[in-house]
Structure formats: C-alpha cells, structure tokens
Amino acid sequence: MDAKLEAKLDALPTEPGVYLMKDRRGEIIYVGKAVNLRNRVRSYFTRTGDTRAFVSLLDQFLGDIETVLVHNEKEALLLENELIKKHKPRFNVLLKDDKQYISLRLDRTQAYPRLEVVRKYQKDGARYFGPYSSASAIRETLRIINRYFHLRTCTDHVLANRKRPCLLHQIGRCPAPCVYPVSEQEYRKSVDEVVLFLEGRAGELVDGLRARMKQAAGELKFEEAARVRDQLLAIERSLERQKVATTDFKDQDVFAFHREGDRLLVYVLYVRQGRLNGGQAFPLGSQEFPDEELLPSFVNLYYDQGNFVPEEVLLPLDIEEREGLEALLTERKGERVRVMVPKRGEKRDLVEMAQKNAEQAVLERRRTKDETEVVLRRLQDRLHLRHLPRRMECFDISHFQGSSIVASQVAATDGEIDKSRYRRYRIKTLEKQDDFASMHEVITRRLKRGQEEGDLPDLLVIDGGKGQLASALAAAKDLGIEDVDIISLAKSRDLEVHDRDEESARSPERVFLPHRKDPIVLRQNSAELYLLTRLRDEAHRFAITFQQKSMRKGNFHSVLEDIPGVGETRKKLLLRQFGSLKRVREATIEELAEVLGPTVAERVHAALHGHPEDDPEDPIREASLADAGALVDEKSEEGSPPGSP
C-alpha cells in the first residue's frame, strides 16, 4: 500500500457515511456505507490470512478512497443508493429497472373499480396484490376473477364512451356499467369478494358465498344459486392450492442468497397474508465484497425500484445497517416495517426455504449454461465456424409492395435472446425494392459501426438464400473484415423428389455457407436448428412490426402533417380525440377548435375537405381506434436502443 493511501486510512472519521473505492485510473469500482467509516474501511486491510477474493482485489485495483459523511444510517443508505445508480461501479450490486414482477392494482375510489396489471407500486391510495411469480400465475388469477366475480375489464376511457355492451357482457362476464344503470352497491359486493379472494381469506369469502347461494335457492332463483355454486367450487379449488406459510397472516419478503466465488444469486420469497405467493431469483456477477455488505445494498436497491414494501422483511444474516434500513422502508411504506433476522420458528423456516430455492436456482442456471455450451459447440462443428457463436446477430429485410423498406437486427448471447442489442434500420440508399442491395447496406452499416466501437459479433445469420449471403459477404469484404462468421438461413422451396440433394428437398430449413454450393441441412427437431430458426423468426417479427409502423406513420403524414400548422403533436391530439382519420374528416370546425384552436381548426377543416381524391374509406389511409392509440404511443414504443444507427 502506498504512503498516500495509508495516510488516508489513518485519517478516516468514525462517523456514519459512504466510501468510494477507486482504481488506479480514478474510476469508481465500489461504493459502500458504514455506521463507522474508520472501522469498516480499515477492516479490509487488517484481516491477516484472509483469502477471500475481495481482499486480494484491493491490492490489485485500489488506487484511492473517498468518503462522504452523513448524519445517520438512513442517510448513508440513501446516498449509497444514489451513488450506485449514478456511477454503476463494477463490483456493486446492480439491478435493472425491469426486474419487478407484475402485480394487480385495485382502485376502490372509482365508481366501478377494475383490476389493472402493473409493475410498480405507487402511494395513490389503491390496493396492490402480488407480486406474481409468472405470467401464467396472474393469468390464472384473472381468469377466475373475470369468470366468477364479474368486474369490468375495460379502461376508464372506454367505460365513459362506449355506446353498446361488449362481448364480455353478452357471455355473462360483465354487468356492463358502461351502458346499463348497474347498482354501485351490488357492484361493490363483487369488489369486496375480489379483495377477500386476492388476500387468501378463504373463510370469510366461502361463508359469504354459501349464504348467498342458500338465499338464492330459498327465493327460487335457481340459476343464480347454480352460478354462485360454481363460483364457490372454483374458489375453493384455487385457495386449496395456496400453501399456508405462517399463522400470523402478514405480508413478508424473505431474502436468502447462494454464492459460488464471485457469483451471487439472491432469492426473494413472497409471502402474502401468510400464504406463499411465489419467488424471484436475481443472479449477480463480479460480487467480490462480503455478504454482510452486499445484502443490505441489494435490499435497498430492490425496494427503491418501486417494488411492494411488506410488513416484514426477513434476512438470513444480521447486518450493521438494520435499524437504518428499517427506518427507510418504514418511510417508503408509510407505516411500520420490521427488518428481522429470525433464529427459530416459522420465520426461520421461511428463510431456510428461500435458501433452498437460491441453491436450486444456481444449480438450474449452471445446468442450463452447460447445456447451452454443448449446443453452441455442436453448431460450431456442424457449420464449420471459426468461432464459438456466443454472440449471434440475425438480419431481415421487410417492405410493403416495394416501399417502406426497413431492416431488423436481433441478437442472442449464449443462446438467449438479447434485446439490448436489437436495432432497426431504414434503408437510405434505395428508393425501390432490392433485397440484395438492402442487405449490403445494412451489413455495411452494422460492421462499420462494430469496427469503430470494437463490438463485432461471432456469427451473422442472414435471412435468405445465396443472394443475400453473397451481399453480406461482399459488405464484409469491402470493409476488410474477415474474422466474423456469416451464414444464411432459408426455408426450403418445393423441390422435386429427384433433386440431387434429396435430404435438402425434404427439409423446411437450409443453411448456406460461404464458398459452398450445396446447403447444409441440420437435423430436424435439433437444438441447433431451433436456435437458428428462433433467431430468424424473431428478426422477421421485429422487421414486420417496424415496417408496419413506418407505413402507418407515412399514411397519416401525407394527410395531416402536410397541413400548415399541424405537426406531430397536433396530429396525435387529433387522433387521440377522434380515434381515426375518418372521424377527423367528419368533425365540425367547432369540434376541431376544441382541440386545435379556431385558426388551425379552420385550416384543417378546409384542407381535409379540399382533397376529394383522398378516399376516407381507403383501407390503407383509414386507421382504427386501436391503430390510432398505437400511433400515439409510437415514439415511446419504437425508440431504438442506445447506439441505434
């Protein structure tokens, strides 16, 4: 250790705060917090004989340490959280924003409440149920609720503007408060029953339904009694599958972890109203630092993302910042939250259950990784690739009758879809359809960017046959790139049985390789073929979606945006208000003025009624309400990831 760093260690304060470890280049590599900065930081350098990875790491990387003093543990947790999100240190726990599981939201302040699927909790007075561990779990819950409790499923906008009942009313699954005068009191009974069902309070719910069934039968309302009977049976079957975990019926999150070297997996077990409600695994890499530091950082970041804060948080080990974490979670929830380290009883059993799930998740990930490695090696051998195709990218061209030409790039890393590397391309050098020239342009742009950024894939998969493959190879040759494997994948044509390559004639998929006349046919139903076709189909889907949006945007542009004073913002206002281009045409000047103002409204009305050649019933120009809604949100949905060309 150099003298400057040693002097800093001697001068460390004993107050609570945050410390930032930097490497020799000045880059922040770790952010930590402590109740006593001096004791915590010096402990890294005074542990003799400590062979853990993070200790030797300090001698190899550490160049400087900075500290920031705060008043208490709670402020240290908040500051650590902000610094981790700002600097993204390589050895800290990092969580992405899309880690939340889906939950159900019920706003009982509405006249006719409905269940909404959400991913973040807000302090808005609504009730939240979940999280649910999988999409299938929440679909099953919604299926039961929609079938037997009859809450509306439409949005508030549809509720206020619908003129006739929807199909759900016709099949007896919605009372249609959008059209008919449904009693709010009767509707509230269904809402209360949904709350009991989602909270797992079987006794109250079942007793209430049985009483209603007997009352309906006594009044000779046998159809109503039969409906309640079916509802009762379905609910009892559903509640039987929910295992009771604790007898105090509290909401709890149970944390546990399993470590293998610098690989750490944190598992969160969800208990709601005393019943197990699923769990979630968070695999984390490059976690060299001690468990008692990483765990509170993870918990803090986890709840900072908007996840539901329960009444109790159970941890597998004691942490120095427990009181500060408890105060912080209490403030976020708005009521008392307890952070506990149980030693015995039901709560300790829950921690051990979460620990077993963490260990099992690590085993499954290791097994999956090993299986993927075997598939990639088989693919490399079968296609004579120079590199193991860990980073694959697939390209497809899409157009509509020769116009709106676009291309897609989708990617896979270690056999798994990697959406962070998806890209969309608009063809810039062509005005008419030419798949070969389009592919040459796209591959040139991709490889040129890869050269500049040092980001080239192991394998390029081209959707098409020999012509598309030749275009991609020519693009690589023009740039002097010889280290990237390039193949193409094409569906088989209807060939005659006497074709020279009978196996190829029978195969639905053929793989073309550079400088090889005949295609290679991978074994049907093999993992290698599935990997390639899944990537190709995803590229096709991504390209078609982008092309359709581009074409729809162009259709609207020609009619509305050519009017002086009407740009993107006013176009969206019109479509949001009226729903379609046809209804914009039918609107009066007064109706348009409510959205645009009188001057622009007169201009729009005159322009739309001065183009008789524009047929309002033209299926290409006309947009449904759903299309208009998609267009309104197009910018947020269609935005290319960072680095998109």
XYZ file of C-alpha atoms in Angstrom:
645
model
C 0.000 0.000 0.000
C 1.403 3.406 -0.921
C 2.001 6.101 1.719
C -0.766 8.396 0.438
C -3.432 5.721 0.796
C -2.123 4.662 4.197
C -2.346 8.252 5.402
C -5.982 8.398 4.262
C -6.772 5.268 6.254
C -5.260 6.794 9.388
C -7.372 9.932 8.964
C -10.727 8.206 8.399
C -13.567 9.545 10.588
C -15.636 7.400 12.942
C -18.992 8.909 11.855
C -21.522 7.204 9.552
C -21.134 7.771 5.842
C -20.331 6.380 2.407
C -16.950 5.392 0.994
C -15.976 5.234 -2.679
C -13.148 2.952 -3.749
C -11.376 3.950 -6.972
C -8.942 2.056 -9.157
C -5.573 3.407 -10.255
C -7.202 5.249 -13.184
C -9.623 7.090 -10.890
C -12.704 5.056 -11.872
C -15.106 4.191 -9.033
C -15.159 0.406 -8.599
C -17.143 0.064 -5.363
C -19.476 2.171 -3.219
C -20.112 1.119 0.385
C -21.724 2.521 3.508
C -20.921 2.152 7.191
C -22.078 3.254 10.610
C -18.402 3.760 11.472
C -16.345 4.556 8.383
C -12.988 4.107 10.094
C -13.743 0.609 11.388
C -15.365 -0.596 8.171
C -12.751 0.588 5.673
C -9.725 -0.311 7.815
C -11.146 -3.822 8.309
C -10.274 -4.582 4.679
C -6.586 -4.064 5.386
C -6.206 -5.571 8.867
C -7.512 -9.108 8.245
C -4.402 -11.236 8.276
C -4.641 -14.544 6.481
C -7.931 -13.608 4.840
C -8.017 -15.366 1.457
C -11.366 -14.075 0.250
C -11.320 -12.686 -3.260
C -12.121 -9.082 -2.389
C -9.082 -8.757 -0.091
C -6.562 -9.617 -2.803
C -8.638 -7.486 -5.185
C -7.810 -4.349 -3.219
C -4.067 -4.755 -3.655
C -4.564 -5.299 -7.385
C -7.003 -2.483 -8.195
C -7.291 0.040 -5.376
C -5.836 3.470 -6.063
C -7.797 5.835 -3.819
C -10.616 6.024 -1.262
C -13.032 8.916 -0.832
C -15.571 9.333 1.974
C -18.792 11.314 2.367
C -20.097 11.939 5.891
C -23.825 11.865 6.721
C -25.861 12.172 9.905
C -27.149 8.600 10.328
C -27.526 5.110 8.849
C -30.670 6.015 6.923
C -28.927 8.862 5.092
C -25.993 6.547 4.363
C -28.349 4.029 2.726
C -29.982 6.735 0.610
C -26.658 8.203 -0.503
C -25.189 4.789 -1.294
C -28.230 4.002 -3.422
C -27.919 7.231 -5.414
C -24.168 6.828 -5.975
C -24.551 3.225 -7.148
C -27.206 4.235 -9.687
C -25.112 7.189 -10.832
C -21.675 5.555 -11.195
C -22.649 1.859 -11.715
C -19.466 0.510 -10.050
C -18.303 -2.828 -11.411
C -18.236 -4.582 -8.005
C -21.563 -3.335 -6.640
C -24.936 -4.998 -6.837
C -26.702 -3.541 -9.881
C -30.386 -4.036 -10.623
C -32.104 -3.165 -13.886
C -35.420 -1.331 -13.924
C -37.293 -4.266 -15.496
C -36.779 -6.667 -12.592
C -40.188 -6.109 -10.986
C -42.776 -8.815 -11.264
C -46.307 -7.949 -12.270
C -48.951 -7.184 -9.659
C -52.638 -6.311 -9.600
C -53.951 -2.857 -8.721
C -57.488 -2.128 -7.498
C -58.592 1.488 -7.012
C -61.673 1.345 -4.811
C -62.266 5.099 -5.088
C -63.671 4.622 -8.596
C -67.404 4.220 -9.132
C -66.874 0.843 -10.793
C -63.352 -0.366 -9.855
C -61.411 -2.726 -12.083
C -58.215 -4.759 -11.738
C -55.171 -3.425 -13.567
C -51.892 -5.229 -14.234
C -48.980 -3.032 -13.101
C -45.253 -3.349 -12.439
C -44.682 -0.555 -9.933
C -46.317 0.395 -6.687
C -47.364 3.980 -6.025
C -48.714 5.785 -2.993
C -52.051 6.548 -4.662
C -54.498 5.035 -2.188
C -55.153 1.959 -4.345
C -54.784 -1.667 -3.185
C -51.966 -3.730 -4.676
C -51.866 -7.519 -4.761
C -48.806 -9.569 -5.605
C -46.231 -9.743 -6.939
C -46.989 -12.779 -9.076
C -44.087 -15.051 -9.930
C -45.081 -15.677 -13.552
C -47.404 -14.504 -16.290
C -49.265 -17.820 -16.130
C -49.957 -17.283 -12.407
C -51.525 -13.872 -12.933
C -53.459 -15.110 -15.989
C -54.980 -17.913 -13.907
C -55.958 -15.453 -11.177
C -57.541 -13.049 -13.667
C -59.344 -15.923 -15.394
C -61.069 -16.906 -12.154
C -61.910 -13.304 -11.257
C -63.253 -12.434 -14.718
C -65.332 -15.575 -14.867
C -66.839 -15.626 -11.401
C -66.685 -12.109 -9.929
C -67.713 -10.077 -12.986
C -65.672 -6.901 -12.647
C -65.277 -4.714 -15.701
C -62.054 -5.104 -17.693
C -62.309 -2.058 -19.974
C -60.352 1.159 -19.441
C -61.873 4.308 -17.972
C -61.897 5.902 -21.434
C -63.887 3.017 -22.904
C -66.205 3.000 -19.879
C -67.069 6.648 -20.459
C -67.520 6.441 -24.233
C -68.962 3.013 -25.075
C -72.418 3.060 -26.669
C -73.306 -0.628 -26.528
C -72.231 -3.613 -24.388
C -69.151 -5.621 -25.337
C -68.803 -9.357 -25.852
C -67.995 -9.984 -22.173
C -71.460 -8.782 -21.219
C -73.036 -10.980 -23.839
C -71.360 -14.091 -22.406
C -72.296 -13.140 -18.854
C -68.935 -11.984 -17.501
C -69.533 -8.249 -17.084
C -72.631 -6.326 -15.921
C -71.799 -3.569 -18.467
C -71.785 -0.487 -16.212
C -70.589 1.389 -19.298
C -74.112 1.196 -20.763
C -76.626 -0.060 -18.192
C -77.552 1.501 -14.809
C -75.746 -1.052 -12.649
C -76.196 -0.604 -8.897
C -72.950 0.593 -7.348
C -73.885 -1.181 -4.120
C -74.222 -4.549 -5.869
C -71.027 -3.951 -7.804
C -69.219 -3.161 -4.519
C -70.155 -6.602 -3.201
C -68.224 -8.161 -6.079
C -65.287 -5.834 -5.396
C -65.237 -6.841 -1.713
C -65.296 -10.524 -2.674
C -62.379 -9.990 -5.077
C -60.369 -8.405 -2.255
C -61.084 -11.383 0.023
C -60.071 -13.783 -2.754
C -56.812 -11.981 -3.537
C -55.949 -11.758 0.163
C -56.490 -15.511 0.521
C -59.145 -15.044 3.225
C -60.969 -18.240 2.380
C -63.186 -18.460 5.470
C -64.948 -15.108 5.066
C -65.320 -15.462 1.312
C -66.621 -19.028 1.312
C -69.055 -18.369 4.158
C -70.441 -15.344 2.354
C -70.903 -17.214 -0.907
C -72.621 -20.149 0.793
C -75.037 -17.790 2.493
C -75.798 -16.113 -0.840
C -76.321 -19.482 -2.547
C -78.804 -20.617 0.121
C -80.639 -17.311 -0.037
C -80.993 -17.521 -3.836
C -82.223 -21.108 -3.598
C -84.735 -20.153 -0.902
C -86.094 -17.407 -3.155
C -86.382 -19.974 -6.006
C -83.663 -18.176 -8.010
C -82.099 -21.461 -9.055
C -79.997 -20.089 -11.924
C -78.425 -17.548 -9.563
C -77.860 -20.264 -6.942
C -76.173 -22.507 -9.517
C -73.902 -19.662 -10.642
C -72.829 -18.973 -7.051
C -72.285 -22.710 -6.509
C -69.910 -22.888 -9.489
C -68.135 -19.779 -8.246
C -67.764 -21.334 -4.789
C -66.280 -24.578 -6.135
C -63.758 -22.754 -8.350
C -62.629 -20.512 -5.499
C -62.252 -23.405 -3.061
C -60.086 -25.297 -5.580
C -57.928 -22.231 -6.124
C -57.470 -21.457 -2.425
C -56.611 -25.085 -1.639
C -53.514 -24.773 -3.854
C -52.187 -21.870 -1.793
C -49.967 -23.203 0.977
C -50.210 -21.517 4.384
C -46.678 -20.471 5.362
C -47.248 -18.626 8.643
C -50.064 -18.337 11.139
C -49.849 -14.566 11.676
C -51.123 -13.788 8.130
C -48.696 -10.943 7.391
C -47.116 -9.722 4.169
C -43.453 -10.749 4.163
C -40.480 -10.718 1.794
C -37.887 -13.351 2.654
C -34.336 -12.870 1.349
C -31.658 -15.539 1.006
C -28.580 -15.966 -1.184
C -26.144 -18.536 -2.508
C -22.583 -17.700 -3.501
C -20.046 -19.507 -5.682
C -16.868 -17.441 -5.821
C -17.754 -14.021 -7.211
C -21.120 -15.310 -8.482
C -24.000 -14.406 -6.200
C -27.670 -15.275 -6.535
C -30.211 -13.572 -4.284
C -33.630 -15.183 -3.958
C -36.734 -13.327 -2.730
C -39.623 -15.421 -1.424
C -43.001 -13.664 -1.348
C -45.497 -14.361 1.445
C -48.808 -12.516 1.294
C -51.368 -12.775 4.080
C -49.485 -15.785 5.441
C -49.567 -17.683 2.124
C -46.712 -18.411 -0.255
C -47.103 -16.327 -3.384
C -44.015 -17.304 -5.412
C -40.446 -16.085 -5.570
C -37.846 -14.460 -7.793
C -34.158 -15.153 -8.401
C -31.615 -12.381 -9.047
C -28.296 -13.703 -10.432
C -25.413 -11.265 -9.969
C -21.818 -11.444 -11.192
C -18.498 -9.927 -10.088
C -19.613 -9.667 -6.462
C -16.288 -9.848 -4.650
C -17.245 -7.991 -1.483
C -18.576 -9.515 1.776
C -22.130 -10.800 2.082
C -22.955 -8.528 5.018
C -22.268 -5.521 2.763
C -23.874 -6.746 -0.452
C -27.153 -7.923 1.082
C -28.324 -4.565 2.533
C -27.280 -2.836 -0.696
C -29.378 -5.285 -2.681
C -32.416 -4.883 -0.405
C -32.148 -1.099 -0.592
C -31.930 -1.071 -4.396
C -34.713 -3.640 -4.704
C -37.275 -1.520 -2.851
C -36.047 1.693 -4.450
C -37.319 0.380 -7.802
C -40.934 0.674 -6.706
C -41.439 -2.888 -5.501
C -44.106 -3.510 -2.867
C -42.841 -2.992 0.695
C -44.335 -5.644 3.043
C -44.892 -5.510 6.782
C -41.830 -7.659 7.480
C -38.528 -8.219 5.701
C -36.714 -11.393 6.769
C -32.946 -11.658 6.247
C -30.611 -14.678 6.597
C -27.864 -12.774 8.443
C -27.558 -9.781 10.712
C -26.390 -6.520 9.158
C -24.920 -3.422 10.703
C -27.406 -1.093 8.990
C -30.560 -2.963 10.076
C -32.070 -0.068 12.035
C -31.380 2.410 9.251
C -32.862 0.068 6.650
C -35.928 -0.429 8.829
C -36.425 3.338 9.155
C -36.003 3.845 5.410
C -38.531 1.125 4.470
C -40.979 2.446 7.067
C -40.800 5.860 5.429
C -41.346 4.384 1.950
C -44.329 2.303 3.028
C -45.898 4.940 5.261
C -46.311 2.507 8.157
C -44.112 0.397 10.429
C -41.859 -2.121 8.645
C -39.775 -4.607 10.621
C -36.434 -5.937 9.330
C -35.783 -9.206 11.124
C -33.171 -11.975 11.298
C -35.196 -14.916 12.679
C -33.381 -17.595 14.656
C -36.182 -20.124 15.171
C -39.822 -20.888 14.429
C -41.938 -20.350 11.319
C -39.983 -17.333 10.152
C -36.678 -19.189 10.332
C -38.293 -21.980 8.298
C -39.180 -19.402 5.638
C -35.566 -18.189 5.462
C -34.368 -21.787 5.064
C -36.960 -22.333 2.322
C -35.686 -19.260 0.486
C -32.116 -20.540 0.925
C -33.001 -23.883 -0.675
C -34.634 -22.056 -3.580
C -31.487 -19.950 -4.049
C -29.303 -23.071 -4.169
C -31.694 -24.782 -6.592
C -31.767 -21.713 -8.857
C -27.948 -21.742 -9.034
C -27.972 -25.448 -9.946
C -30.562 -24.892 -12.678
C -28.643 -21.963 -14.149
C -25.424 -23.983 -14.145
C -27.169 -26.904 -15.836
C -28.762 -24.613 -18.434
C -25.429 -22.931 -19.118
C -23.692 -26.281 -19.601
C -26.431 -27.469 -21.978
C -26.214 -24.246 -23.977
C -22.455 -24.641 -24.272
C -22.931 -28.120 -25.780
C -25.477 -26.796 -28.320
C -23.193 -23.950 -29.372
C -20.255 -26.322 -29.840
C -22.385 -28.672 -31.951
C -23.485 -25.718 -34.060
C -19.869 -24.622 -34.492
C -18.765 -28.102 -35.604
C -21.734 -28.708 -37.938
C -21.405 -25.356 -39.725
C -17.570 -25.281 -39.687
C -17.485 -21.953 -37.849
C -14.199 -20.399 -36.796
C -15.601 -19.096 -33.507
C -17.966 -20.435 -30.872
C -21.151 -18.430 -31.662
C -21.714 -16.890 -28.251
C -22.768 -13.539 -29.732
C -25.109 -14.060 -32.680
C -27.000 -11.473 -34.723
C -29.667 -12.052 -37.359
C -30.815 -9.632 -40.099
C -34.003 -9.453 -42.142
C -35.350 -7.051 -44.794
C -39.017 -6.042 -44.922
C -41.036 -3.844 -47.302
C -44.599 -3.231 -48.478
C -45.035 -3.568 -52.226
C -41.527 -2.249 -52.749
C -41.884 0.783 -50.454
C -41.238 1.451 -46.760
C -38.062 -0.655 -46.908
C -36.639 -1.377 -43.448
C -34.356 -3.938 -41.823
C -34.082 -5.517 -38.409
C -31.191 -6.732 -36.294
C -31.916 -9.119 -33.432
C -29.334 -10.776 -31.223
C -28.665 -13.681 -28.895
C -25.971 -14.003 -26.243
C -25.032 -17.502 -25.107
C -28.149 -18.866 -26.766
C -30.580 -16.427 -25.093
C -32.387 -13.523 -26.780
C -30.563 -10.261 -26.002
C -32.905 -7.312 -26.641
C -30.309 -4.756 -25.569
C -28.590 -5.375 -28.939
C -31.715 -5.094 -31.108
C -31.533 -2.425 -33.807
C -33.830 -1.056 -36.548
C -32.633 0.314 -39.871
C -34.286 2.469 -42.506
C -32.805 1.818 -45.927
C -31.262 5.120 -47.046
C -29.658 4.421 -50.440
C -32.595 2.796 -52.283
C -35.961 4.093 -53.449
C -37.273 0.778 -54.789
C -37.115 -2.822 -53.694
C -33.769 -4.614 -53.976
C -33.237 -7.177 -51.217
C -29.602 -7.806 -52.139
C -28.620 -4.119 -52.182
C -30.624 -3.517 -48.988
C -28.801 -6.326 -47.205
C -25.445 -4.969 -48.405
C -26.273 -1.534 -46.958
C -27.436 -2.880 -43.597
C -24.480 -5.220 -43.065
C -22.089 -2.454 -44.111
C -23.565 -0.078 -41.544
C -23.539 -2.713 -38.803
C -19.973 -3.904 -39.383
C -18.629 -0.379 -39.839
C -20.099 0.635 -36.501
C -18.717 -2.549 -34.963
C -15.239 -1.719 -36.277
C -15.361 1.755 -34.762
C -16.684 0.609 -31.388
C -14.827 -2.706 -31.182
C -18.141 -4.546 -30.994
C -18.331 -7.315 -33.594
C -20.411 -10.480 -33.151
C -19.135 -14.030 -33.516
C -21.782 -15.002 -36.084
C -24.066 -13.141 -38.509
C -27.197 -15.008 -39.619
C -28.834 -13.645 -42.778
C -32.478 -14.370 -43.525
C -32.408 -15.518 -47.139
C -30.538 -17.679 -49.608
C -27.333 -17.469 -51.592
C -28.013 -13.978 -52.939
C -28.479 -12.387 -49.538
C -25.454 -14.278 -48.213
C -23.309 -13.023 -51.108
C -24.398 -9.433 -50.381
C -23.428 -9.761 -46.716
C -20.065 -11.324 -47.600
C -19.383 -8.524 -50.085
C -20.106 -5.921 -47.399
C -17.666 -7.601 -45.008
C -15.025 -7.845 -47.734
C -15.407 -4.161 -48.640
C -14.647 -3.269 -45.017
C -11.768 -5.723 -44.772
C -13.478 -7.788 -42.066
C -12.559 -11.461 -42.225
C -12.951 -12.529 -38.603
C -16.761 -12.731 -38.432
C -18.586 -15.915 -39.475
C -21.505 -15.261 -41.839
C -24.201 -17.762 -42.844
C -27.733 -17.547 -44.234
C -30.873 -19.456 -43.334
C -33.641 -20.056 -45.867
C -36.837 -22.050 -45.976
C -36.772 -24.887 -48.499
C -38.575 -24.499 -51.809
C -40.957 -27.133 -53.134
C -38.391 -29.244 -54.962
C -38.917 -32.400 -56.956
C -38.089 -35.698 -55.277
C -35.425 -36.477 -57.909
C -33.471 -33.385 -56.807
C -29.759 -34.056 -56.393
C -29.910 -33.334 -52.658
C -32.934 -35.334 -51.559
C -32.419 -34.506 -47.863
C -32.423 -30.786 -48.654
C -35.582 -31.163 -50.699
C -37.418 -32.620 -47.705
C -36.085 -30.127 -45.158
C -38.047 -26.984 -44.322
C -34.808 -25.137 -43.456
C -31.451 -24.914 -45.258
C -28.231 -23.275 -44.085
C -25.957 -21.724 -46.738
C -22.254 -21.287 -46.039
C -19.693 -19.132 -47.841
C -17.963 -20.776 -50.824
C -20.128 -23.900 -50.621
C -22.576 -24.735 -53.392
C -24.996 -27.033 -51.573
C -26.699 -26.048 -48.319
C -26.213 -27.835 -45.018
C -29.306 -29.442 -43.518
C -29.373 -29.604 -39.737
C -31.180 -32.497 -38.118
C -34.871 -31.805 -37.689
C -36.019 -31.004 -34.139
C -32.426 -30.497 -33.057
C -31.465 -27.792 -30.555
C -29.058 -26.254 -33.088
C -31.781 -25.788 -35.708
C -34.200 -24.477 -33.105
C -31.653 -21.862 -32.004
C -31.203 -20.564 -35.566
C -34.884 -20.614 -36.539
C -35.943 -18.896 -33.326
C -33.481 -16.093 -34.037
C -34.599 -15.830 -37.671
C -38.296 -15.770 -36.744
C -37.631 -13.053 -34.175
C -35.811 -10.972 -36.806
C -38.769 -11.417 -39.158
C -41.262 -10.350 -36.460
C -39.173 -7.338 -35.493
C -38.804 -6.201 -39.115
C -42.507 -6.607 -39.940
C -43.543 -4.652 -36.847
C -41.221 -1.779 -37.702
C -42.271 -1.749 -41.356
C -45.972 -1.618 -40.470
C -45.448 1.264 -38.064
C -43.377 3.125 -40.629
C -46.031 2.666 -43.302
C -48.847 3.726 -40.976
C -46.915 6.806 -39.944
C -46.334 7.704 -43.594
C -50.027 7.339 -44.393
C -51.031 9.741 -41.642
C -48.243 12.126 -42.530
C -49.450 12.616 -46.075
C -52.886 13.752 -44.916
C -52.385 15.664 -41.678
C -48.780 16.808 -41.396
C -48.820 18.461 -44.809
C -51.347 20.957 -43.417
C -49.554 24.153 -42.292
C -49.552 24.412 -38.515
C -50.146 20.699 -37.901
C -47.112 18.786 -36.718
C -46.504 15.595 -34.762
C -48.023 16.912 -31.523
C -51.256 18.213 -33.036
C -51.617 15.113 -35.167
C -51.519 12.962 -32.027
C -54.024 15.229 -30.294
C -56.443 14.822 -33.185
C -56.102 11.054 -33.292
C -56.392 10.719 -29.539
C -59.552 12.838 -29.504
C -61.335 11.444 -32.572
C -59.839 7.951 -32.870
C -59.389 7.789 -36.648
C -58.781 9.877 -39.749
C -62.346 9.300 -40.910
C -63.753 10.883 -37.749
C -61.354 13.814 -38.058
C -62.810 14.435 -41.534
C -66.364 14.220 -40.170
C -65.701 16.643 -37.300
C -67.093 20.161 -37.454
C -64.933 23.266 -37.174
C -66.242 23.804 -33.631
C -65.243 20.252 -32.603
C -61.788 20.683 -34.147
C -61.396 24.067 -32.444
C -61.751 22.427 -29.016
C -58.526 20.539 -29.759
C -56.555 22.874 -32.028
C -57.944 26.350 -31.558
C -60.120 28.242 -34.085
C -57.433 29.315 -36.569
C -55.793 25.913 -37.045
C -59.204 24.191 -36.916
C -60.453 26.172 -39.912
C -57.234 25.375 -41.786
C -57.524 21.622 -41.051
C -61.205 21.526 -41.983
C -60.576 23.301 -45.265
C -57.588 21.100 -46.119
C -59.371 17.813 -45.390
C -62.459 18.788 -47.328
C -60.462 20.140 -50.230
C -58.931 16.787 -51.198
C -61.692 14.764 -52.884
C -59.099 12.425 -54.287
C -58.413 11.189 -50.749
C -60.985 8.461 -50.153
C -61.838 8.401 -46.435
C -62.778 4.742 -46.749
C -59.364 3.830 -48.195
C -58.262 0.850 -46.055
C -54.639 1.957 -46.207
C -55.390 5.523 -45.082
C -58.104 4.632 -42.579
C -56.944 3.785 -39.064
C -58.912 2.032 -36.386
C -59.040 3.321 -32.853
C -56.520 0.682 -31.826
C -54.114 1.769 -34.573
C -54.505 5.379 -33.540
C -53.717 4.509 -29.936
C -50.653 2.597 -31.035
C -49.572 5.560 -33.132
C -49.973 7.964 -30.238
C -47.518 5.913 -28.178
C -45.335 5.076 -31.156
C -42.417 7.255 -30.172
C -42.065 5.557 -26.770
C -42.544 2.075 -28.204
C -40.489 2.496 -31.347
C -37.448 4.268 -29.946
C -34.308 2.407 -30.882
C -31.953 1.350 -28.122
C -28.893 3.496 -27.426
C -26.411 3.236 -30.232
C -29.024 2.608 -32.901
C -27.908 3.832 -36.344
